[in-house]
């Protein structure tokens, strides 16, 4: 079975632009979470979705938004990009919220010029 | 929120050596995972271990939830073990908090 897949793998944008990142969970997994990892730090939680509803939100500005589709795939949108948004964006899936291990995709490496 | 501290921050080993990585957390948790992030940035699940002890080959982990710590043991280290090891913990809502990681370099 395929693992968590993310697209694109790499992306270069300029300040002020917006970006959409995509994630497909492991088949059968209904929960998707998004993380931002800047160089030298651990991943920081952004959003968690389960059954198309937001179940958790980290300490990120409103420029960050996400949604989950009926097939449980998810999109992360970031508007008005800043240089500080340069990071590795990771998606993780699990079969349900809470008490289950998370499985991560390979990430999207976003660079802001 | 829950605070997670990992130690040591950096570790350099010769191939074949053993090591112990530690994860301390500030509150009771019902989820704890250990990950290995390889040099290409891929986060690999090692253990899901909210309590107890597990072993997988040369790796093993122990979580003592009542004392709020977890240990990851690496025996007979190999160069492919190099990378960053993260502990991630979650409480009731399972919004996980990652530590800052332990960076491991294994020399041949």
PDB file of C-alpha atoms in Angstrom:
ATOM      1  CA  UNK A   1       0.000   0.000   0.000  1.00  0.00           C
ATOM      2  CA  UNK A   2       1.146   3.517  -0.731  1.00  0.00           C
ATOM      3  CA  UNK A   3       2.254   5.669   2.160  1.00  0.00           C
ATOM      4  CA  UNK A   4       1.395   9.314   2.685  1.00  0.00           C
ATOM      5  CA  UNK A   5       2.054  11.202  -0.532  1.00  0.00           C
ATOM      6  CA  UNK A   6       2.704  14.919  -0.804  1.00  0.00           C
ATOM      7  CA  UNK A   7       3.018  17.224  -3.771  1.00  0.00           C
ATOM      8  CA  UNK A   8       4.930  19.044  -4.973  1.00  0.00           C
ATOM      9  CA  UNK A   9       8.261  17.904  -3.509  1.00  0.00           C
ATOM     10  CA  UNK A  10       9.910  21.282  -3.987  1.00  0.00           C
ATOM     11  CA  UNK A  11       8.515  24.747  -4.613  1.00  0.00           C
ATOM     12  CA  UNK A  12      10.006  28.201  -5.026  1.00  0.00           C
ATOM     13  CA  UNK A  13       7.828  31.278  -4.520  1.00  0.00           C
ATOM     14  CA  UNK A  14       8.347  34.981  -3.983  1.00  0.00           C
ATOM     15  CA  UNK A  15       7.142  37.133  -1.110  1.00  0.00           C
ATOM     16  CA  UNK A  16       3.461  38.019  -1.294  1.00  0.00           C
ATOM     17  CA  UNK A  17       2.456  35.040  -3.421  1.00  0.00           C
ATOM     18  CA  UNK A  18       0.232  32.225  -2.227  1.00  0.00           C
ATOM     19  CA  UNK A  19       0.854  28.489  -2.285  1.00  0.00           C
ATOM     20  CA  UNK A  20      -1.207  25.306  -2.137  1.00  0.00           C
ATOM     21  CA  UNK A  21       0.322  22.083  -0.862  1.00  0.00           C
ATOM     22  CA  UNK A  22      -1.380  18.720  -1.250  1.00  0.00           C
ATOM     23  CA  UNK A  23      -1.459  15.520   0.767  1.00  0.00           C
ATOM     24  CA  UNK A  24      -3.000  12.089   0.239  1.00  0.00           C
ATOM     25  CA  UNK A  25      -3.229   9.949   3.368  1.00  0.00           C
ATOM     26  CA  UNK A  26      -2.629   6.258   3.685  1.00  0.00           C
ATOM     27  CA  UNK A  27      -5.645   4.336   2.417  1.00  0.00           C
ATOM     28  CA  UNK A  28      -8.153   3.949   5.226  1.00  0.00           C
ATOM     29  CA  UNK A  29      -6.760   6.830   7.273  1.00  0.00           C
ATOM     30  CA  UNK A  30      -9.288   9.561   7.998  1.00  0.00           C
ATOM     31  CA  UNK A  31      -7.119  11.997   9.934  1.00  0.00           C
ATOM     32  CA  UNK A  32      -4.592  14.335   8.332  1.00  0.00           C
ATOM     33  CA  UNK A  33      -2.263  16.730  10.129  1.00  0.00           C
ATOM     34  CA  UNK A  34       0.058  19.427   8.799  1.00  0.00           C
ATOM     35  CA  UNK A  35       3.399  20.507  10.268  1.00  0.00           C
ATOM     36  CA  UNK A  36       5.998  23.152   9.517  1.00  0.00           C
ATOM     37  CA  UNK A  37       9.651  22.333  10.106  1.00  0.00           C
ATOM     38  CA  UNK A  38      12.220  25.091   9.871  1.00  0.00           C
ATOM     39  CA  UNK A  39      15.902  24.274   9.741  1.00  0.00           C
ATOM     40  CA  UNK A  40      17.313  23.035  13.030  1.00  0.00           C
ATOM     41  CA  UNK A  41      13.986  22.584  14.794  1.00  0.00           C
ATOM     42  CA  UNK A  42      11.396  19.907  15.303  1.00  0.00           C
ATOM     43  CA  UNK A  43       8.128  19.950  13.344  1.00  0.00           C
ATOM     44  CA  UNK A  44       5.540  22.469  14.579  1.00  0.00           C
ATOM     45  CA  UNK A  45       1.875  21.521  14.468  1.00  0.00           C
ATOM     46  CA  UNK A  46      -0.307  23.631  12.136  1.00  0.00           C
ATOM     47  CA  UNK A  47      -3.655  21.844  11.637  1.00  0.00           C
ATOM     48  CA  UNK A  48      -5.388  18.544  12.214  1.00  0.00           C
ATOM     49  CA  UNK A  49      -8.438  17.385  10.257  1.00  0.00           C
ATOM     50  CA  UNK A  50     -10.627  14.377  10.826  1.00  0.00           C
ATOM     51  CA  UNK A  51     -13.679  13.480   8.756  1.00  0.00           C
ATOM     52  CA  UNK A  52     -13.365  16.839   6.962  1.00  0.00           C
ATOM     53  CA  UNK A  53     -13.618  18.836  10.175  1.00  0.00           C
ATOM     54  CA  UNK A  54     -10.846  20.826  11.801  1.00  0.00           C
ATOM     55  CA  UNK A  55      -9.932  19.155  15.082  1.00  0.00           C
ATOM     56  CA  UNK A  56      -6.930  21.200  16.073  1.00  0.00           C
ATOM     57  CA  UNK A  57      -5.037  24.343  15.169  1.00  0.00           C
ATOM     58  CA  UNK A  58      -1.542  25.366  16.158  1.00  0.00           C
ATOM     59  CA  UNK A  59      -0.205  28.838  16.776  1.00  0.00           C
ATOM     60  CA  UNK A  60      -0.038  30.035  13.172  1.00  0.00           C
ATOM     61  CA  UNK A  61      -1.469  33.215  11.623  1.00  0.00           C
ATOM     62  CA  UNK A  62      -4.686  33.314   9.597  1.00  0.00           C
ATOM     63  CA  UNK A  63      -2.614  33.338   6.411  1.00  0.00           C
ATOM     64  CA  UNK A  64      -2.480  29.578   6.919  1.00  0.00           C
ATOM     65  CA  UNK A  65      -5.610  27.596   6.104  1.00  0.00           C
ATOM     66  CA  UNK A  66      -6.430  24.013   5.232  1.00  0.00           C
ATOM     67  CA  UNK A  67      -9.245  21.749   4.237  1.00  0.00           C
ATOM     68  CA  UNK A  68      -9.954  18.055   3.894  1.00  0.00           C
ATOM     69  CA  UNK A  69     -11.889  16.542   1.031  1.00  0.00           C
ATOM     70  CA  UNK A  70     -14.431  13.673   0.987  1.00  0.00           C
ATOM     71  CA  UNK A  71     -11.666  11.262  -0.103  1.00  0.00           C
ATOM     72  CA  UNK A  72      -9.672  12.404   3.004  1.00  0.00           C
ATOM     73  CA  UNK A  73      -6.957  14.106   0.996  1.00  0.00           C
ATOM     74  CA  UNK A  74      -6.034  17.565   2.191  1.00  0.00           C
ATOM     75  CA  UNK A  75      -4.717  20.924   1.052  1.00  0.00           C
ATOM     76  CA  UNK A  76      -2.680  23.458   2.992  1.00  0.00           C
ATOM     77  CA  UNK A  77      -2.920  27.034   1.724  1.00  0.00           C
ATOM     78  CA  UNK A  78      -0.609  29.849   2.700  1.00  0.00           C
ATOM     79  CA  UNK A  79      -1.330  33.425   1.573  1.00  0.00           C
ATOM     80  CA  UNK A  80       0.880  36.515   1.452  1.00  0.00           C
ATOM     81  CA  UNK A  81       4.054  34.466   1.756  1.00  0.00           C
ATOM     82  CA  UNK A  82       6.858  35.781   3.925  1.00  0.00           C
ATOM     83  CA  UNK A  83      10.525  34.866   3.891  1.00  0.00           C
ATOM     84  CA  UNK A  84       9.988  33.137   7.250  1.00  0.00           C
ATOM     85  CA  UNK A  85       7.560  30.698   5.655  1.00  0.00           C
ATOM     86  CA  UNK A  86      10.501  28.942   4.034  1.00  0.00           C
ATOM     87  CA  UNK A  87      10.431  25.474   5.552  1.00  0.00           C
ATOM     88  CA  UNK A  88       9.734  21.806   5.073  1.00  0.00           C
ATOM     89  CA  UNK A  89       5.977  21.218   5.235  1.00  0.00           C
ATOM     90  CA  UNK A  90       5.050  17.761   6.423  1.00  0.00           C
ATOM     91  CA  UNK A  91       1.750  15.939   6.258  1.00  0.00           C
ATOM     92  CA  UNK A  92       0.882  13.024   8.510  1.00  0.00           C
ATOM     93  CA  UNK A  93      -2.050  10.649   8.535  1.00  0.00           C
ATOM     94  CA  UNK A  94      -3.539   8.354  11.146  1.00  0.00           C
ATOM     95  CA  UNK A  95      -6.574   6.132  11.257  1.00  0.00           C
ATOM     96  CA  UNK A  96      -8.339   8.342  13.798  1.00  0.00           C
ATOM     97  CA  UNK A  97      -7.744  11.244  16.135  1.00  0.00           C
ATOM     98  CA  UNK A  98      -5.889  10.427  19.306  1.00  0.00           C
ATOM     99  CA  UNK A  99      -4.208   7.274  20.501  1.00  0.00           C
ATOM    100  CA  UNK A 100      -2.860   6.278  17.125  1.00  0.00           C
ATOM    101  CA  UNK A 101       0.583   6.569  15.583  1.00  0.00           C
ATOM    102  CA  UNK A 102       1.054   9.140  12.843  1.00  0.00           C
ATOM    103  CA  UNK A 103       2.715   8.319   9.542  1.00  0.00           C
ATOM    104  CA  UNK A 104       4.503  11.097   7.702  1.00  0.00           C
ATOM    105  CA  UNK A 105       4.945  11.906   4.041  1.00  0.00           C
ATOM    106  CA  UNK A 106       8.257  13.013   2.574  1.00  0.00           C
ATOM    107  CA  UNK A 107       7.285  16.673   2.759  1.00  0.00           C
ATOM    108  CA  UNK A 108       7.234  19.697   0.496  1.00  0.00           C
ATOM    109  CA  UNK A 109      10.291  21.914   0.673  1.00  0.00           C
ATOM    110  CA  UNK A 110       9.113  25.520   0.202  1.00  0.00           C
ATOM    111  CA  UNK A 111      11.595  28.288  -0.495  1.00  0.00           C
ATOM    112  CA  UNK A 112      10.558  31.944  -0.480  1.00  0.00           C
ATOM    113  CA  UNK A 113      12.743  34.411  -2.381  1.00  0.00           C
TER     114      UNK A 113
ATOM    115  CA  UNK B   1       1.150  23.146  26.499  1.00  0.00           C
ATOM    116  CA  UNK B   2       3.332  20.144  27.088  1.00  0.00           C
ATOM    117  CA  UNK B   3       7.071  20.834  27.165  1.00  0.00           C
ATOM    118  CA  UNK B   4       9.385  18.244  25.620  1.00  0.00           C
ATOM    119  CA  UNK B   5      13.114  18.139  26.252  1.00  0.00           C
ATOM    120  CA  UNK B   6      15.469  15.786  24.469  1.00  0.00           C
ATOM    121  CA  UNK B   7      19.022  14.989  25.434  1.00  0.00           C
ATOM    122  CA  UNK B   8      21.744  15.032  24.425  1.00  0.00           C
ATOM    123  CA  UNK B   9      21.285  17.599  21.619  1.00  0.00           C
ATOM    124  CA  UNK B  10      24.234  16.163  19.702  1.00  0.00           C
ATOM    125  CA  UNK B  11      25.928  12.791  19.734  1.00  0.00           C
ATOM    126  CA  UNK B  12      28.924  11.481  17.815  1.00  0.00           C
ATOM    127  CA  UNK B  13      29.674   7.773  17.830  1.00  0.00           C
ATOM    128  CA  UNK B  14      31.992   5.270  16.234  1.00  0.00           C
ATOM    129  CA  UNK B  15      30.317   2.488  14.345  1.00  0.00           C
ATOM    130  CA  UNK B  16      29.483  -0.360  16.703  1.00  0.00           C
ATOM    131  CA  UNK B  17      28.943   1.786  19.785  1.00  0.00           C
ATOM    132  CA  UNK B  18      25.746   1.837  21.837  1.00  0.00           C
ATOM    133  CA  UNK B  19      23.790   4.924  22.854  1.00  0.00           C
ATOM    134  CA  UNK B  20      20.797   6.076  24.878  1.00  0.00           C
ATOM    135  CA  UNK B  21      18.634   9.050  23.910  1.00  0.00           C
ATOM    136  CA  UNK B  22      16.277  10.600  26.423  1.00  0.00           C
ATOM    137  CA  UNK B  23      12.946  12.412  26.141  1.00  0.00           C
ATOM    138  CA  UNK B  24      11.481  14.210  29.167  1.00  0.00           C
ATOM    139  CA  UNK B  25       7.980  15.679  29.102  1.00  0.00           C
ATOM    140  CA  UNK B  26       6.223  18.030  31.464  1.00  0.00           C
ATOM    141  CA  UNK B  27       2.739  16.515  31.730  1.00  0.00           C
ATOM    142  CA  UNK B  28       0.921  13.226  31.476  1.00  0.00           C
ATOM    143  CA  UNK B  29       0.613  11.969  27.927  1.00  0.00           C
ATOM    144  CA  UNK B  30      -1.347   9.282  26.141  1.00  0.00           C
ATOM    145  CA  UNK B  31       0.672   9.305  22.953  1.00  0.00           C
ATOM    146  CA  UNK B  32       4.385   9.143  22.401  1.00  0.00           C
ATOM    147  CA  UNK B  33       6.299   8.388  19.242  1.00  0.00           C
ATOM    148  CA  UNK B  34       9.969   8.207  18.344  1.00  0.00           C
ATOM    149  CA  UNK B  35      11.031   9.198  14.826  1.00  0.00           C
ATOM    150  CA  UNK B  36      14.248   9.150  12.841  1.00  0.00           C
ATOM    151  CA  UNK B  37      14.683  11.956  10.326  1.00  0.00           C
ATOM    152  CA  UNK B  38      17.220  10.970   7.724  1.00  0.00           C
ATOM    153  CA  UNK B  39      19.509  13.421   5.895  1.00  0.00           C
ATOM    154  CA  UNK B  40      16.892  13.737   3.126  1.00  0.00           C
ATOM    155  CA  UNK B  41      14.288  14.981   5.598  1.00  0.00           C
ATOM    156  CA  UNK B  42      12.134  11.860   5.688  1.00  0.00           C
ATOM    157  CA  UNK B  43      10.537  11.196   9.079  1.00  0.00           C
ATOM    158  CA  UNK B  44      10.522   7.481   9.772  1.00  0.00           C
ATOM    159  CA  UNK B  45       8.392   5.951  12.490  1.00  0.00           C
ATOM    160  CA  UNK B  46      10.481   4.014  14.982  1.00  0.00           C
ATOM    161  CA  UNK B  47       8.140   3.350  17.877  1.00  0.00           C
ATOM    162  CA  UNK B  48       4.659   4.245  19.049  1.00  0.00           C
ATOM    163  CA  UNK B  49       5.172   3.796  22.782  1.00  0.00           C
ATOM    164  CA  UNK B  50       2.938   5.691  25.248  1.00  0.00           C
ATOM    165  CA  UNK B  51       4.059   3.231  27.920  1.00  0.00           C
ATOM    166  CA  UNK B  52       6.099   0.078  28.364  1.00  0.00           C
ATOM    167  CA  UNK B  53       8.989  -1.335  26.360  1.00  0.00           C
ATOM    168  CA  UNK B  54       9.324  -2.311  22.715  1.00  0.00           C
ATOM    169  CA  UNK B  55      12.158  -3.671  20.631  1.00  0.00           C
ATOM    170  CA  UNK B  56      12.785  -3.697  16.907  1.00  0.00           C
ATOM    171  CA  UNK B  57      16.116  -5.180  15.897  1.00  0.00           C
ATOM    172  CA  UNK B  58      18.956  -3.032  17.212  1.00  0.00           C
ATOM    173  CA  UNK B  59      16.550  -0.410  18.520  1.00  0.00           C
ATOM    174  CA  UNK B  60      14.460  -0.501  21.644  1.00  0.00           C
ATOM    175  CA  UNK B  61      12.445   2.035  23.586  1.00  0.00           C
ATOM    176  CA  UNK B  62      11.042   2.371  27.069  1.00  0.00           C
ATOM    177  CA  UNK B  63       8.481   4.875  28.317  1.00  0.00           C
ATOM    178  CA  UNK B  64       7.849   5.381  32.024  1.00  0.00           C
ATOM    179  CA  UNK B  65       4.733   7.523  31.818  1.00  0.00           C
ATOM    180  CA  UNK B  66       4.411   7.993  35.586  1.00  0.00           C
ATOM    181  CA  UNK B  67       7.891   9.529  35.683  1.00  0.00           C
ATOM    182  CA  UNK B  68       7.416  11.435  32.418  1.00  0.00           C
ATOM    183  CA  UNK B  69      10.300  10.181  30.356  1.00  0.00           C
ATOM    184  CA  UNK B  70      11.104   7.887  27.490  1.00  0.00           C
ATOM    185  CA  UNK B  71      14.402   6.355  26.398  1.00  0.00           C
ATOM    186  CA  UNK B  72      15.528   5.187  22.969  1.00  0.00           C
ATOM    187  CA  UNK B  73      18.377   2.682  22.887  1.00  0.00           C
ATOM    188  CA  UNK B  74      20.523   2.151  19.819  1.00  0.00           C
ATOM    189  CA  UNK B  75      22.872  -0.803  19.933  1.00  0.00           C
ATOM    190  CA  UNK B  76      25.750  -1.612  17.573  1.00  0.00           C
ATOM    191  CA  UNK B  77      25.260   1.683  15.751  1.00  0.00           C
ATOM    192  CA  UNK B  78      25.737   1.875  11.985  1.00  0.00           C
ATOM    193  CA  UNK B  79      26.460   4.821   9.713  1.00  0.00           C
ATOM    194  CA  UNK B  80      22.897   4.579   8.410  1.00  0.00           C
ATOM    195  CA  UNK B  81      21.664   5.440  11.915  1.00  0.00           C
ATOM    196  CA  UNK B  82      22.926   9.001  11.397  1.00  0.00           C
ATOM    197  CA  UNK B  83      20.272  11.693  11.390  1.00  0.00           C
ATOM    198  CA  UNK B  84      18.039  13.422  13.885  1.00  0.00           C
ATOM    199  CA  UNK B  85      15.919  11.515  16.393  1.00  0.00           C
ATOM    200  CA  UNK B  86      12.698  13.158  17.529  1.00  0.00           C
ATOM    201  CA  UNK B  87      10.344  12.382  20.340  1.00  0.00           C
ATOM    202  CA  UNK B  88       6.733  13.583  19.882  1.00  0.00           C
ATOM    203  CA  UNK B  89       4.196  13.509  22.694  1.00  0.00           C
ATOM    204  CA  UNK B  90       0.500  14.277  22.950  1.00  0.00           C
ATOM    205  CA  UNK B  91      -2.034  14.691  25.688  1.00  0.00           C
ATOM    206  CA  UNK B  92      -5.773  14.250  25.604  1.00  0.00           C
ATOM    207  CA  UNK B  93      -6.347  16.102  22.353  1.00  0.00           C
ATOM    208  CA  UNK B  94      -3.323  14.510  20.723  1.00  0.00           C
ATOM    209  CA  UNK B  95      -1.979  17.686  19.274  1.00  0.00           C
ATOM    210  CA  UNK B  96       1.574  16.428  19.314  1.00  0.00           C
ATOM    211  CA  UNK B  97       4.540  18.392  20.512  1.00  0.00           C
ATOM    212  CA  UNK B  98       7.951  17.546  19.145  1.00  0.00           C
ATOM    213  CA  UNK B  99      11.215  17.960  20.990  1.00  0.00           C
ATOM    214  CA  UNK B 100      14.157  19.708  19.364  1.00  0.00           C
ATOM    215  CA  UNK B 101      15.726  16.360  18.567  1.00  0.00           C
ATOM    216  CA  UNK B 102      19.045  14.610  19.079  1.00  0.00           C
ATOM    217  CA  UNK B 103      21.427  14.891  16.147  1.00  0.00           C
ATOM    218  CA  UNK B 104      23.392  11.656  15.766  1.00  0.00           C
ATOM    219  CA  UNK B 105      26.490  11.187  13.640  1.00  0.00           C
ATOM    220  CA  UNK B 106      27.959   7.689  13.349  1.00  0.00           C
ATOM    221  CA  UNK B 107      31.462   7.524  11.925  1.00  0.00           C
ATOM    222  CA  UNK B 108      32.754   4.415  10.129  1.00  0.00           C
TER     223      UNK B 108
END
